[in-house]
Short mmCIF file of C-alpha atoms and ligand atoms in Angstrom, two decimals:
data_model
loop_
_atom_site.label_atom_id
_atom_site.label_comp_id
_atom_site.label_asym_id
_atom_site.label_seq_id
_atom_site.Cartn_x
_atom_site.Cartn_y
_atom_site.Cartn_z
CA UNK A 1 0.00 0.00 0.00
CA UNK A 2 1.51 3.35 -0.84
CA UNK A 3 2.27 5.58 2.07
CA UNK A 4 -0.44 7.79 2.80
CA UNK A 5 1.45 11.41 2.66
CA UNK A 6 1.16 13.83 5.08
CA UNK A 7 -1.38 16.17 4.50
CA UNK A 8 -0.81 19.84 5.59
CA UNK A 9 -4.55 21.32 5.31
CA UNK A 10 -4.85 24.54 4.47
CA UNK A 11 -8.81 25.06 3.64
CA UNK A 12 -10.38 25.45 6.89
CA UNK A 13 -12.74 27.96 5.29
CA UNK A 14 -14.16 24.79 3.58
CA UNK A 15 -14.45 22.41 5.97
CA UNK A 16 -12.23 21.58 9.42
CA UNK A 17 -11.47 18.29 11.43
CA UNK A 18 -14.01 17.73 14.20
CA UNK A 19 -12.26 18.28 17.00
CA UNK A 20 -11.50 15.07 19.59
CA UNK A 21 -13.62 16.75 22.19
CA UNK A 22 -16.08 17.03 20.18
CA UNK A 23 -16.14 13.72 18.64
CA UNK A 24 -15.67 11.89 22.59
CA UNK A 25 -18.87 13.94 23.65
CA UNK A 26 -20.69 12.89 20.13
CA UNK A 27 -19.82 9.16 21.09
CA UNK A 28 -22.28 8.29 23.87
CA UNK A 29 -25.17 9.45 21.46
CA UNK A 30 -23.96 6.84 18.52
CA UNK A 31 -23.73 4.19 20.93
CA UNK A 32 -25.42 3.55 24.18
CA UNK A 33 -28.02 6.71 24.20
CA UNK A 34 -29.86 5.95 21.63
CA UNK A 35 -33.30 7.59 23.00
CA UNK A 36 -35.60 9.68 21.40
CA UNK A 37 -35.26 13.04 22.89
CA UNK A 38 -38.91 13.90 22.42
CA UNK A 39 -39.47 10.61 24.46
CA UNK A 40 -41.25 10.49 27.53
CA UNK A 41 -39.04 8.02 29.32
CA UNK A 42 -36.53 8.81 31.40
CA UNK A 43 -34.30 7.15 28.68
CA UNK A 44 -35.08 9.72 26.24
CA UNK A 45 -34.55 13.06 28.97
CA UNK A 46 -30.84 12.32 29.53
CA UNK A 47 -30.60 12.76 25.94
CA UNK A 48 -32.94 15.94 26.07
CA UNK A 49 -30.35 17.19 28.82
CA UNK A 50 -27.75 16.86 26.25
CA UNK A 51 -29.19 18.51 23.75
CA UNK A 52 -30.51 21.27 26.02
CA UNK A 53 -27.34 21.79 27.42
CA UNK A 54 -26.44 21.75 23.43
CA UNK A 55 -28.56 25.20 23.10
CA UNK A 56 -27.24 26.87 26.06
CA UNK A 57 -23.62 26.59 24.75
CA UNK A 58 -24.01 28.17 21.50
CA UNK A 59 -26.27 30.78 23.06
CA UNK A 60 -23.24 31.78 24.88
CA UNK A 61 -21.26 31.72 22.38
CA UNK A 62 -23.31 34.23 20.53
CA UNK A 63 -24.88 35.92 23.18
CA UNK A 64 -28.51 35.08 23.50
CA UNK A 65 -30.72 32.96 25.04
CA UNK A 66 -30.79 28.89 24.92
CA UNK A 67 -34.44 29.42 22.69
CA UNK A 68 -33.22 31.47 20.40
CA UNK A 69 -31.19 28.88 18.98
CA UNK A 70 -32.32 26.33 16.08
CA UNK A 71 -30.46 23.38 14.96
CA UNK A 72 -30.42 22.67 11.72
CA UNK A 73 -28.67 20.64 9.37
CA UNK A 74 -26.21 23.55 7.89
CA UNK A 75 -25.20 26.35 6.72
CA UNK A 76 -27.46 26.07 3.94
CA UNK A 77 -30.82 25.11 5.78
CA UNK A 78 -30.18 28.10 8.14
CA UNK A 79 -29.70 30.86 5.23
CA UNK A 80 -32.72 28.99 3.55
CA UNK A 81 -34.88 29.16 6.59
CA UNK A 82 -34.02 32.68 7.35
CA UNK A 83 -34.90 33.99 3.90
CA UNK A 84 -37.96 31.76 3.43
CA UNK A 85 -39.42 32.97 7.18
CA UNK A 86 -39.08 36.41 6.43
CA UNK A 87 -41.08 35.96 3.10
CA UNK A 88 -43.90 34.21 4.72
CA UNK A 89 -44.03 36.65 7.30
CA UNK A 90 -44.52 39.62 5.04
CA UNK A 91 -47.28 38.36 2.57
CA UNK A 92 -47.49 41.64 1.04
CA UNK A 93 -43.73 42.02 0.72
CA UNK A 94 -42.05 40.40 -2.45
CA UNK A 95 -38.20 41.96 -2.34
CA UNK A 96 -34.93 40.80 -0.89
CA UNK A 97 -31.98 42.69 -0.80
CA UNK A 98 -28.68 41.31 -0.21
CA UNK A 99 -24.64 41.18 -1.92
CA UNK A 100 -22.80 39.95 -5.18
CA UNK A 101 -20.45 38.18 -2.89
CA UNK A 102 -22.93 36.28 -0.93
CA UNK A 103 -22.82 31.74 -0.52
CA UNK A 104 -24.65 30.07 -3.15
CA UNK A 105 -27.09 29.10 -0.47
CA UNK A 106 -28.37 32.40 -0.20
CA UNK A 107 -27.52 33.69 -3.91
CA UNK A 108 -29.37 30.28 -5.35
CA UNK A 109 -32.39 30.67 -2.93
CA UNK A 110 -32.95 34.31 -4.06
CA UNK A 111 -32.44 32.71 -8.14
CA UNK A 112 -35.10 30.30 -7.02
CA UNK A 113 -37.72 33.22 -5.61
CA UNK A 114 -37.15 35.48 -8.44
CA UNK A 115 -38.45 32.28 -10.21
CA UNK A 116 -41.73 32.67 -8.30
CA UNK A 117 -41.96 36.47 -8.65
CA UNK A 118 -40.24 38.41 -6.11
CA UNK A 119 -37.62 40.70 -6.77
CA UNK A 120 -34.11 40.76 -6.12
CA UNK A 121 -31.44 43.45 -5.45
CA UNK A 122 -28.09 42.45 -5.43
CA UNK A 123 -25.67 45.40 -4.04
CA UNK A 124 -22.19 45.31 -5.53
CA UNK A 125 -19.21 45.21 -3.94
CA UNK A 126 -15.76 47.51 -4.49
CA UNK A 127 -12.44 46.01 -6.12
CA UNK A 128 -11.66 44.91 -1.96
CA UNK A 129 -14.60 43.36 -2.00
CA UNK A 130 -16.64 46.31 0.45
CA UNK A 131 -19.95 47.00 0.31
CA UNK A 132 -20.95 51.02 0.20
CA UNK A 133 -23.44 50.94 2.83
CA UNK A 134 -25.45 54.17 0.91
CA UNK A 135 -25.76 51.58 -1.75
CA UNK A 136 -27.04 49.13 0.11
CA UNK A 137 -29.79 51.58 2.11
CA UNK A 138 -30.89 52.57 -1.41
CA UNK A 139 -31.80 48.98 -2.32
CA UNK A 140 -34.13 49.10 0.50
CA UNK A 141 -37.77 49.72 -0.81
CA UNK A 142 -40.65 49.78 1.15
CA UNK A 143 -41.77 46.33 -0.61
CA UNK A 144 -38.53 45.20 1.20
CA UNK A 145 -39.16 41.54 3.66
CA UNK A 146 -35.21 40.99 4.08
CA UNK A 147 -32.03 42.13 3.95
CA UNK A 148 -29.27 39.27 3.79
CA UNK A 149 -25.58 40.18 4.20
CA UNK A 150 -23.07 37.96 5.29
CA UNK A 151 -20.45 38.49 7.97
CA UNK A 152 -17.17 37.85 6.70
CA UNK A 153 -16.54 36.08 3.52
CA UNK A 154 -15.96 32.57 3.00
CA UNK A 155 -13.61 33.23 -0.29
CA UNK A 156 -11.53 36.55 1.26
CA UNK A 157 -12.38 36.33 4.57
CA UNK A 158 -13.38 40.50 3.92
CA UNK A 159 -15.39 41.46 7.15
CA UNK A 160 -18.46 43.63 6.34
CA UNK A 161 -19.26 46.45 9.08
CA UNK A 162 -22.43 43.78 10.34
CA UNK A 163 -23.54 46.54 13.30
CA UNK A 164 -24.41 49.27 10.97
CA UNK A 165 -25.94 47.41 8.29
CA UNK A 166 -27.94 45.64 11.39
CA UNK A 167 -28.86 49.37 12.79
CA UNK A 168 -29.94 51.01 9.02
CA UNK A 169 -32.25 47.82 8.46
CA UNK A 170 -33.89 48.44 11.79
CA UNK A 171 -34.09 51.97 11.34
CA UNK A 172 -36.27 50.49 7.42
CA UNK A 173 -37.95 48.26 9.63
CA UNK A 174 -37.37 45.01 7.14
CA UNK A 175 -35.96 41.85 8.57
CA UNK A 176 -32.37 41.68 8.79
CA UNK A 177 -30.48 38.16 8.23
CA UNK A 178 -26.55 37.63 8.43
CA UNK A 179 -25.17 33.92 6.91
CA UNK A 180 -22.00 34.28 9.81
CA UNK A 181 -20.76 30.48 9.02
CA UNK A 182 -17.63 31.72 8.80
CA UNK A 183 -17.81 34.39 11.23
CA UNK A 184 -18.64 31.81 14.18
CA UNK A 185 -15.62 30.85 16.33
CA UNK A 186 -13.24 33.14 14.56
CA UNK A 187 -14.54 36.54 15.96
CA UNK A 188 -16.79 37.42 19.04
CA UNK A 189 -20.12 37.98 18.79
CA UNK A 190 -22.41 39.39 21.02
CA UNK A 191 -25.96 39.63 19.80
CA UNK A 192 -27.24 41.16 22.58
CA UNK A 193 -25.33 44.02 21.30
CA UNK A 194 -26.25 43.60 17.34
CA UNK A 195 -29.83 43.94 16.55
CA UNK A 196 -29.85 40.68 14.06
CA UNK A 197 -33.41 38.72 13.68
CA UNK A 198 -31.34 35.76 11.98
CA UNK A 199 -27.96 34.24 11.63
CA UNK A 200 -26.67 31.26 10.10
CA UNK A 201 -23.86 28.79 11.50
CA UNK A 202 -22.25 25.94 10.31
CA UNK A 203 -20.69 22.79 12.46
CA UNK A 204 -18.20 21.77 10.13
CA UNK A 205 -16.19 25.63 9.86
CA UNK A 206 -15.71 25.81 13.73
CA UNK A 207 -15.00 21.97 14.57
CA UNK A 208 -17.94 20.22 15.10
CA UNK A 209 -19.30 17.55 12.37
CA UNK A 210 -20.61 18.17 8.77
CA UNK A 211 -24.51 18.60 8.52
CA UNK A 212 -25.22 20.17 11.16
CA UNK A 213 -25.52 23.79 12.00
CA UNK A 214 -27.58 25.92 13.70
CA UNK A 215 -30.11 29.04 12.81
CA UNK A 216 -30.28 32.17 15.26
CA UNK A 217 -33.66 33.37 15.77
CA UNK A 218 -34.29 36.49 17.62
CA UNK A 219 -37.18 36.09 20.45
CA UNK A 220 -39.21 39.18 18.72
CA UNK A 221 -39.08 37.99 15.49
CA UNK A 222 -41.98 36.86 13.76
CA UNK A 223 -40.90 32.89 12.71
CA UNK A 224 -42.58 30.02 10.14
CA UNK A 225 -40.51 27.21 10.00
CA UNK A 226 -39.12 25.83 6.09
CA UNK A 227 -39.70 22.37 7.81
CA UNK A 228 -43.04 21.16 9.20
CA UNK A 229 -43.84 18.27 11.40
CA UNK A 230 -43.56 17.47 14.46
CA UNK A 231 -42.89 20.13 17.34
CA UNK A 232 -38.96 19.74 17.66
CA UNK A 233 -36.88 22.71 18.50
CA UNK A 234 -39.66 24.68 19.64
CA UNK A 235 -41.77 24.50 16.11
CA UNK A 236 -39.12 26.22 14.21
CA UNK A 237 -37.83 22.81 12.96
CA UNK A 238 -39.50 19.65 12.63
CA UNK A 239 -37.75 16.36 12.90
CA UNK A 240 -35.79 14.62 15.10
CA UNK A 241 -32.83 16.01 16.13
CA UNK A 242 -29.67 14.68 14.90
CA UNK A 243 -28.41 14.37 18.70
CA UNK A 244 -25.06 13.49 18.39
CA UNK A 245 -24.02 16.01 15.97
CA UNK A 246 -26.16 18.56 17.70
CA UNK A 247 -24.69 17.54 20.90
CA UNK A 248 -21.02 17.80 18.73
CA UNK A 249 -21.72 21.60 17.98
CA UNK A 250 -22.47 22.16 21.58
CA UNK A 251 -19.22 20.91 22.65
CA UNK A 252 -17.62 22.56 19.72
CA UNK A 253 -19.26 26.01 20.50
CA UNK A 254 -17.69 25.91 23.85
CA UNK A 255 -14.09 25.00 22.56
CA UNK A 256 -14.21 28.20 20.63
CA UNK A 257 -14.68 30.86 23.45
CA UNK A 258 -11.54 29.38 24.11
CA UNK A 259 -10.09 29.77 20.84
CA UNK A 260 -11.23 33.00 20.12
CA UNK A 261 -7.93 34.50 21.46
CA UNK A 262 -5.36 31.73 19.79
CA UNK A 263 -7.14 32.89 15.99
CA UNK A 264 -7.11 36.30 17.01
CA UNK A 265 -3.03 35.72 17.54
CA UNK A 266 -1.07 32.37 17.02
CA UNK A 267 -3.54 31.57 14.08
CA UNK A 268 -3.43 35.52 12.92
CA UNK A 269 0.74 35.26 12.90
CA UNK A 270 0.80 31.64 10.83
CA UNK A 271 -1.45 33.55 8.00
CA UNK A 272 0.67 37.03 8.12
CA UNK A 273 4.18 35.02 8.13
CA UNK A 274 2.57 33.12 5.16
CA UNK A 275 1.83 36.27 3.11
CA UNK A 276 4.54 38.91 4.42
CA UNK A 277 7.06 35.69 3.34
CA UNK A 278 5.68 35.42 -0.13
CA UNK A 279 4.87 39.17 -0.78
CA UNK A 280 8.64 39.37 -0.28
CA UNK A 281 10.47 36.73 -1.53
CA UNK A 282 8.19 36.28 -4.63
CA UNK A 283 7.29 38.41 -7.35
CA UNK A 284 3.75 39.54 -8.56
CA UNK A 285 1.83 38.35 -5.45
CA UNK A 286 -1.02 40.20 -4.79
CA UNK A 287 -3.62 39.96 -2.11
CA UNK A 288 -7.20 39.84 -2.97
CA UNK A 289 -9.70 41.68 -0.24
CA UNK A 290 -9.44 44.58 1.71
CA UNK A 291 -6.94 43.62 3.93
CA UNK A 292 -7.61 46.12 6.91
CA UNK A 293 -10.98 44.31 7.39
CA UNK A 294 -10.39 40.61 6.97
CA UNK A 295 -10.99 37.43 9.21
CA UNK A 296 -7.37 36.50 10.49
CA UNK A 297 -7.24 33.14 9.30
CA UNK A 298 -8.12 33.49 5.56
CA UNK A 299 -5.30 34.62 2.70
CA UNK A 300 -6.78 34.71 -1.35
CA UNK A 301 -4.26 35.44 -3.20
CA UNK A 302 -3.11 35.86 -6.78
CA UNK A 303 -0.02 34.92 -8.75
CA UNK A 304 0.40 36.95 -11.62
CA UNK A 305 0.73 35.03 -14.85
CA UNK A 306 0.36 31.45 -13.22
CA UNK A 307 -2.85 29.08 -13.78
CA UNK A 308 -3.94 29.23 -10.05
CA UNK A 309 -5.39 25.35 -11.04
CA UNK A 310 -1.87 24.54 -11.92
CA UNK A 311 -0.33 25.77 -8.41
CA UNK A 312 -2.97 23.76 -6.78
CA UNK A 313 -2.31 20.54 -8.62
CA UNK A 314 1.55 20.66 -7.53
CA UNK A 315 0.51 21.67 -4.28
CA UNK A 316 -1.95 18.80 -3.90
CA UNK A 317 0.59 16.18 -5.01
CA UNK A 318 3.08 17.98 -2.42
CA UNK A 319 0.10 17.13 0.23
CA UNK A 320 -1.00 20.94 0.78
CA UNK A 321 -4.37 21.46 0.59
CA UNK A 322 -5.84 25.17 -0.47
CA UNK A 323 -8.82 26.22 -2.52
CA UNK A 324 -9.28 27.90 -5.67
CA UNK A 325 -11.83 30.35 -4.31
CA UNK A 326 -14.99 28.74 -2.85
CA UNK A 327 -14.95 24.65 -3.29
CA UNK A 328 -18.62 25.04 -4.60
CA UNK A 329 -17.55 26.33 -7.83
CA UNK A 330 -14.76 23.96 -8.14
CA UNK A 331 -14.88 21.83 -11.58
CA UNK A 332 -16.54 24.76 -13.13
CA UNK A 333 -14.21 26.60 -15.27
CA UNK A 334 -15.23 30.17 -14.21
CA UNK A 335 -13.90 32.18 -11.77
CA UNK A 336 -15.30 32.23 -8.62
CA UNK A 337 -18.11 34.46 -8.37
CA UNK A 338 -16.93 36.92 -5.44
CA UNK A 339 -13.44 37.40 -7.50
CA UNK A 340 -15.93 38.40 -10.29
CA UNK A 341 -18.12 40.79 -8.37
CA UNK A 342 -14.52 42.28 -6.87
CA UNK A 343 -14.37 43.03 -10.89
CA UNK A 344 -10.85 41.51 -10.72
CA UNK A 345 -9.83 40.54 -14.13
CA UNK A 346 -10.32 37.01 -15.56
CA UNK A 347 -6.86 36.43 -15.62
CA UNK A 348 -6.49 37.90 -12.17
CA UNK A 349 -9.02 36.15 -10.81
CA UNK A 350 -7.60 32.63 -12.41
CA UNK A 351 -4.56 32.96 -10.76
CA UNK A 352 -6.39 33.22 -7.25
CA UNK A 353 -6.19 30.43 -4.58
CA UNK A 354 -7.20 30.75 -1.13
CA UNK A 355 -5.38 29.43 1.63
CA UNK A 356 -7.50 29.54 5.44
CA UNK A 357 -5.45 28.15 8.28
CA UNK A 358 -6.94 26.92 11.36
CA UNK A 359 -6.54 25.71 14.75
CA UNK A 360 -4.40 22.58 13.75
CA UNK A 361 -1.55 24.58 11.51
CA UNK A 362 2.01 24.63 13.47
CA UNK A 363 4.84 27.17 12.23
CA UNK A 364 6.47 24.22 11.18
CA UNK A 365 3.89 22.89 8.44
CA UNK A 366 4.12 26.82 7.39
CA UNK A 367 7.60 26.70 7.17
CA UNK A 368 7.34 23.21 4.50
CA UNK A 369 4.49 25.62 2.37
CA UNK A 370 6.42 28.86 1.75
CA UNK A 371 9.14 26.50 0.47
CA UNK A 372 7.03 24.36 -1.49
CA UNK A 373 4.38 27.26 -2.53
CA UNK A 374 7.42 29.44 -4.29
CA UNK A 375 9.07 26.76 -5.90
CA UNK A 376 6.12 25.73 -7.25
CA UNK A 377 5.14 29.14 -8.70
CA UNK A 378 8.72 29.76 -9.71
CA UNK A 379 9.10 26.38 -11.79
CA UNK A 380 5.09 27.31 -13.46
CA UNK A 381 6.27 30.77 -14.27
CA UNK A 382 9.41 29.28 -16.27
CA UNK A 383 7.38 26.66 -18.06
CA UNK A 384 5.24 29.78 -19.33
CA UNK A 385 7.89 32.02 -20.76
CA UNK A 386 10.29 28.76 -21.61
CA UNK A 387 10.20 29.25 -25.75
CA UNK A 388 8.37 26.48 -27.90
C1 PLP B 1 -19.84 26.67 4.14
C2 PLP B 1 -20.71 27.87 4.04
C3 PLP B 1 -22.11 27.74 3.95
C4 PLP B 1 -22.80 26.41 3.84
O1 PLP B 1 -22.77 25.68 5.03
P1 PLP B 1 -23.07 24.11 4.98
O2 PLP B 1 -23.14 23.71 6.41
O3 PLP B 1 -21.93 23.48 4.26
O4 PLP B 1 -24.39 23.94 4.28
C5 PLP B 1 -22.85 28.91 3.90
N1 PLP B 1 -22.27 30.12 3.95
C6 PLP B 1 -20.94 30.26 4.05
C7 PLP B 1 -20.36 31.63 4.13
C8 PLP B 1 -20.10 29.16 4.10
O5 PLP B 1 -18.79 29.32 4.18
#
C-alpha cells in the first residue's frame, strides 16, 4: 500500500477536522443513548439534557438565550430558513436585498424566488470586496421583507461592518439576516449588542461535524418554519434532532470561546508570516480583499501570470491542501463568483487560490508551504515564458 502522505490542510474555510472533544462527547449518542429526545421516558430526557445543554452553549457563544437557537442541518438550511421565514411573514412584501459576494445558499435561494416572482437586489461590492453601505440603504424599498448580508466572507475572509448594516435595516424596519458560518468561532459575537433577527452557523467551519448547524432566531421575530412536522426545536424545525451532531456543535461552541484569542493571535501570525514571506520573496503576489478588514485566518491570493489550477495541482501532489476560491464552484471553469463581483480581471481572478489556516496549523507545516508554494510558482512561471 503506498504511504499515505502527510497532509498539511490549508482550507479550513471549507471544511475543518471535528475536533476530539467534540467527537468523545458525540460518542455516547452513537452508541449507548440511543433515545428519542422527544421521548417520555426517562431514557429519552438524559438525551434531552444533552441537547438542552447543546442550546445553552451556542447561546453563549453568541450571546442570546438557549431558545433562540435552532439546529439545523447547515449552513445552507439556516440561510434557507431565514430567507424563506421572512417571506412568509410579510405576505405583502415580495423583495430581498442582499450582496454579489454572498454563498450560493443564499444567492441560489434568491435565483429560485425570483423564479416565483419576487424581486431581487443584489448590491455590488468595491475592487476589496466592500460593500458602500449608501448603496445598500438605497436597495431598501418599502416592498422590502429581508435584507441578507453575510459576515465575513468565506472566499476573502473581507469582514463587512455587520452593526451598521444591522442598525440602518432596523431603522427600514425590514428583517435583517446575516449567513455568519464563517464568522462563528473566529470573531466574538455578542448579539445582545447587534440587533440581528437571523444568523446562520455551520458545524463543520468551527470543529464540530458536517450537517449540522444551527439558525439564530431572535425572540421578537416573527418565525414560520421551512420544515413542518412534528414540534422539535420549539416548532421552528421539525424532525428529530440529529443528537449526536447537535450535541457535537455544543461541545464545539464551547471550545471556541476558548479559541477566540489563539485565531485572534497564534492563528493571525501563521497567516501574516505566510503572506509577508511570499509578498517578499516572490514576485507579482497580490492579495485579494481589503486587507484592513479581513478574518485573520483566511489569505486569497493571486499569482500573476500562473494558472492558479496549476499551483494547486503541484501543491496537492506535495500534500497541501488550499482552494481555488470557494470549493462550490470547483470543476466549473469560471472564476469564482466573489473574484468576479470584486471586478478583478479574468486572468487575475484565475490565478487566485485561497489558503485559510486553522486551529491545527504549526509554524512548522508553514515553514514546508512557503518552500514548497514558491518553488512551485517559480518552476510554473518558467514553463510559461520557456520558448516552444
Ligand atoms: C460553508 C458555508 C455555507 C454552507 O454551510 P453548509 O453547512 O456546508 O451547508 C454557507 N455560507 C458560508 C459563508 C459558508 O462558508
Amino acid at each position: 500500500m503506498p504511504a499515505v502522505p502527510e497532509i498539511i490542510y490549508l482550507d479550513n474555510n471549507s471544511s475543518t477536522r471535528v475536533d476530539p472533544a467534540v467527537l468523545e462527547e458525540m460518542m455516547p449518542f452513537l452508541t449507548t443513548q440511543y433515545g428519542n429526545p422527544s421521548g417520555s421516558h426517562h431514557f429519552g430526557a438524559i438525551v434531552k439534557e444533552a441537547t438542552d445543554l447543546a442550546h445553552v452553549r451556542v447561546a453563549a457563544l453568541l450571546g442570546c438565550e438557549p431558545n433562540e437557537v435552532v439546529f439545523t442541518s447547515g449552513g445552507t438550511e439556516s440561510d434557507n430558513t431565514a430567507l424563506h421565514s421572512a417571506l412568509q411573514m410579510s405576505p405583502d412584501r415580495r423583495h430581498i436585498v442582499t450582496t454579489s459576494v454572498e454563498h450560493n445558499a443564499v444567492l441560489n435561494y434568491c435565483e429560485a424566488v425570483v423564479r416565483r416572482g419576487c424581486a431581487v437586489t443584489v448590491v455590488e461590492v468595491d475592487e476589496q470586496g466592500r460593500l458602500d453601505l449608501g448603496e445598500l440603504e438605497r436597495a431598501i424599498r418599502p416592498d422590502t421583507a429581508v435584507v441578507s448580508v453575510m459576515w465575513a466572507n468565506n472566499e476573502t475572509g473581507v469582514i463587512f461592518p455587520l452593526e451598521e448594516i444591522a442598525n440602518l435595516c432596523r431603522s427600514k424596519g425590514v428583517f435583517f439576516h446575516t449567513d455568519a458560518v464563517q464568522t462563528v468561532g473566529k470573531m466574538p459575537i455578542d448579539l445582545s449588542k447587534v440587533p440581528v433577527h437571523f444568523l446562520s452557523l455551520s458545524g463543520h467551519k468551527l470543529h464540530a461535524a458536517k450537517g449540522v448547524g444551527a439558525l439564530y432566531v431572535n425572540r421578537k421575530a416573527r418565525f414560520q418554519p421551512l420544515m413542518v412536522g412534528g414540534p422539535q426545536e420549539g416548532g421552528r424545525r421539525a424532525g428529530t434532532d440529529n443528537v449526536p451532531s447537535i450535541v457535537g456543535l455544543g461541545k464545539a461552541a464551547e471550545l471556541a470561546m476558548t479559541t477566540l484569542e489563539e485565531e485572534n493571535t497564534r492563528v493571525r501570525a501563521l497567516r501574516d508570516r505566510f503572506e509577508s514571506t511570499l509578498l517578499a520573496g516572490l514576485e507579482g503576489v497580490m492579495i485579494n480583499g481589503d486587507p484592513r478588514a479581513r478574518l485573520p485566518n483566511t489569505s486569497n491570493l493571486a499569482f500573476t501570470g500562473v494558472d492558479a489550477q496549476a499551483i494547486l495541482l503541484k501543491l496537492d501532489q506535495a500534500g497541501v491542501c488550499c482552494s481555488l476560491g470557494s470549493s462550490c464552484t470547483t470543476g466549473a471553469v469560471q472564476p469564482s463568483h466573489v473574484l468576479r463581483a470584486m471586478r478583478l480581471t479574468n486572468e487575475r481572478a484565475r490565478s487566485s487560490l485561497r489558503f485559510s489556516f486553522g486551529r491545527y496549523n504549526t509554524e512548522a507545516e508553514l515553514d514546508k508551504v512557503l518552500e514548497i508554494l514558491p518553488c512551485a510558482v517559480r518552476k510554473l512561471r518558467q514553463l510559461s515564458t520557456a520558448p516552444a
